[in-house]
């Protein structure tokens, strides 16, 4: 994830890895809030594994530090 505004399509029950390159030695992910419809695990201080637990009619927006992820969640066909 290299810009502050990002839009991704993810599939329900499929894990996705998002890496946020640090801009300095102390740049780590923090202030992470997310809805119950996604599961997030930290792999390291700049990488998360995100799994959508249910599909969404409207995009879900996640604010992760200085980054914004907009997720379209679909059922895999």
PDB file of C-alpha atoms in Angstrom:
ATOM      1  CA  UNK A   1       0.000   0.000   0.000  1.00  0.00           C
ATOM      2  CA  UNK A   2       1.927   3.000  -1.244  1.00  0.00           C
ATOM      3  CA  UNK A   3      -0.552   5.890  -1.167  1.00  0.00           C
ATOM      4  CA  UNK A   4      -2.794   7.299   1.542  1.00  0.00           C
ATOM      5  CA  UNK A   5      -6.055   6.574  -0.348  1.00  0.00           C
ATOM      6  CA  UNK A   6      -6.507   3.026  -1.652  1.00  0.00           C
ATOM      7  CA  UNK A   7      -9.384   0.967  -3.019  1.00  0.00           C
ATOM      8  CA  UNK A   8      -9.307  -2.832  -3.168  1.00  0.00           C
ATOM      9  CA  UNK A   9     -11.768  -5.588  -3.968  1.00  0.00           C
ATOM     10  CA  UNK A  10     -11.509  -8.533  -1.593  1.00  0.00           C
ATOM     11  CA  UNK A  11     -13.474 -11.763  -1.419  1.00  0.00           C
ATOM     12  CA  UNK A  12     -15.407 -13.049   1.562  1.00  0.00           C
ATOM     13  CA  UNK A  13     -13.460 -15.620   3.652  1.00  0.00           C
ATOM     14  CA  UNK A  14     -10.252 -15.061   1.655  1.00  0.00           C
ATOM     15  CA  UNK A  15      -7.172 -13.703   3.447  1.00  0.00           C
ATOM     16  CA  UNK A  16      -5.382 -10.692   1.992  1.00  0.00           C
ATOM     17  CA  UNK A  17      -1.967  -9.364   2.994  1.00  0.00           C
ATOM     18  CA  UNK A  18      -1.437  -5.591   3.073  1.00  0.00           C
ATOM     19  CA  UNK A  19       2.056  -4.155   3.545  1.00  0.00           C
ATOM     20  CA  UNK A  20       2.492  -0.485   4.389  1.00  0.00           C
ATOM     21  CA  UNK A  21       6.099   0.580   3.640  1.00  0.00           C
ATOM     22  CA  UNK A  22       7.435   2.671   6.546  1.00  0.00           C
ATOM     23  CA  UNK A  23       8.419   6.251   5.799  1.00  0.00           C
ATOM     24  CA  UNK A  24      10.914   6.250   8.695  1.00  0.00           C
ATOM     25  CA  UNK A  25      12.421   3.904  11.298  1.00  0.00           C
ATOM     26  CA  UNK A  26       9.616   4.720  13.731  1.00  0.00           C
ATOM     27  CA  UNK A  27       6.723   4.530  11.253  1.00  0.00           C
ATOM     28  CA  UNK A  28       4.560   1.616  12.431  1.00  0.00           C
ATOM     29  CA  UNK A  29       0.868   0.808  12.079  1.00  0.00           C
ATOM     30  CA  UNK A  30      -1.237   1.995  14.961  1.00  0.00           C
ATOM     31  CA  UNK A  31      -4.676   3.425  15.688  1.00  0.00           C
ATOM     32  CA  UNK A  32      -6.335   0.532  13.889  1.00  0.00           C
ATOM     33  CA  UNK A  33     -10.120   0.365  14.213  1.00  0.00           C
ATOM     34  CA  UNK A  34     -12.232  -1.938  12.079  1.00  0.00           C
ATOM     35  CA  UNK A  35     -15.776  -3.319  11.959  1.00  0.00           C
ATOM     36  CA  UNK A  36     -16.756  -6.800  13.136  1.00  0.00           C
ATOM     37  CA  UNK A  37     -17.268  -7.814   9.486  1.00  0.00           C
ATOM     38  CA  UNK A  38     -13.480  -8.118   8.984  1.00  0.00           C
ATOM     39  CA  UNK A  39     -10.789  -9.963  10.911  1.00  0.00           C
ATOM     40  CA  UNK A  40      -7.331  -8.392  11.081  1.00  0.00           C
ATOM     41  CA  UNK A  41      -4.105  -9.944  12.368  1.00  0.00           C
ATOM     42  CA  UNK A  42      -0.738  -8.216  12.512  1.00  0.00           C
ATOM     43  CA  UNK A  43       2.044 -10.098  10.726  1.00  0.00           C
ATOM     44  CA  UNK A  44       4.627  -7.490  11.719  1.00  0.00           C
ATOM     45  CA  UNK A  45       4.593  -3.766  12.564  1.00  0.00           C
ATOM     46  CA  UNK A  46       3.826  -2.759   8.967  1.00  0.00           C
ATOM     47  CA  UNK A  47       1.904  -5.752   7.589  1.00  0.00           C
ATOM     48  CA  UNK A  48      -1.629  -6.955   8.267  1.00  0.00           C
ATOM     49  CA  UNK A  49      -3.607 -10.000   7.210  1.00  0.00           C
ATOM     50  CA  UNK A  50      -7.217  -9.025   6.530  1.00  0.00           C
ATOM     51  CA  UNK A  51     -10.067 -11.491   6.062  1.00  0.00           C
ATOM     52  CA  UNK A  52     -13.577 -10.302   5.187  1.00  0.00           C
ATOM     53  CA  UNK A  53     -16.102 -12.336   7.158  1.00  0.00           C
ATOM     54  CA  UNK A  54     -19.170 -11.294   5.192  1.00  0.00           C
ATOM     55  CA  UNK A  55     -19.894  -9.503   1.950  1.00  0.00           C
ATOM     56  CA  UNK A  56     -20.919  -5.873   1.948  1.00  0.00           C
ATOM     57  CA  UNK A  57     -23.259  -3.996  -0.372  1.00  0.00           C
ATOM     58  CA  UNK A  58     -21.381  -0.738   0.215  1.00  0.00           C
ATOM     59  CA  UNK A  59     -17.606  -0.327   0.474  1.00  0.00           C
ATOM     60  CA  UNK A  60     -16.085  -0.480   3.952  1.00  0.00           C
ATOM     61  CA  UNK A  61     -13.547   2.200   4.830  1.00  0.00           C
ATOM     62  CA  UNK A  62     -10.711   1.393   7.237  1.00  0.00           C
ATOM     63  CA  UNK A  63      -8.441   4.066   8.675  1.00  0.00           C
ATOM     64  CA  UNK A  64      -5.047   2.628   9.483  1.00  0.00           C
ATOM     65  CA  UNK A  65      -2.719   5.315  10.805  1.00  0.00           C
ATOM     66  CA  UNK A  66      -2.220   7.748   7.923  1.00  0.00           C
ATOM     67  CA  UNK A  67      -3.638   5.290   5.366  1.00  0.00           C
ATOM     68  CA  UNK A  68      -7.225   4.754   4.249  1.00  0.00           C
ATOM     69  CA  UNK A  69      -8.336   1.451   2.725  1.00  0.00           C
ATOM     70  CA  UNK A  70     -11.660   1.287   0.920  1.00  0.00           C
ATOM     71  CA  UNK A  71     -12.751  -2.320   0.522  1.00  0.00           C
ATOM     72  CA  UNK A  72     -15.359  -3.740  -1.810  1.00  0.00           C
ATOM     73  CA  UNK A  73     -16.222  -7.130  -0.322  1.00  0.00           C
ATOM     74  CA  UNK A  74     -17.671  -9.733  -2.667  1.00  0.00           C
ATOM     75  CA  UNK A  75     -18.463 -13.423  -2.578  1.00  0.00           C
ATOM     76  CA  UNK A  76     -15.994 -15.325  -4.736  1.00  0.00           C
ATOM     77  CA  UNK A  77     -17.701 -16.834  -7.764  1.00  0.00           C
TER      78      UNK A  77
END
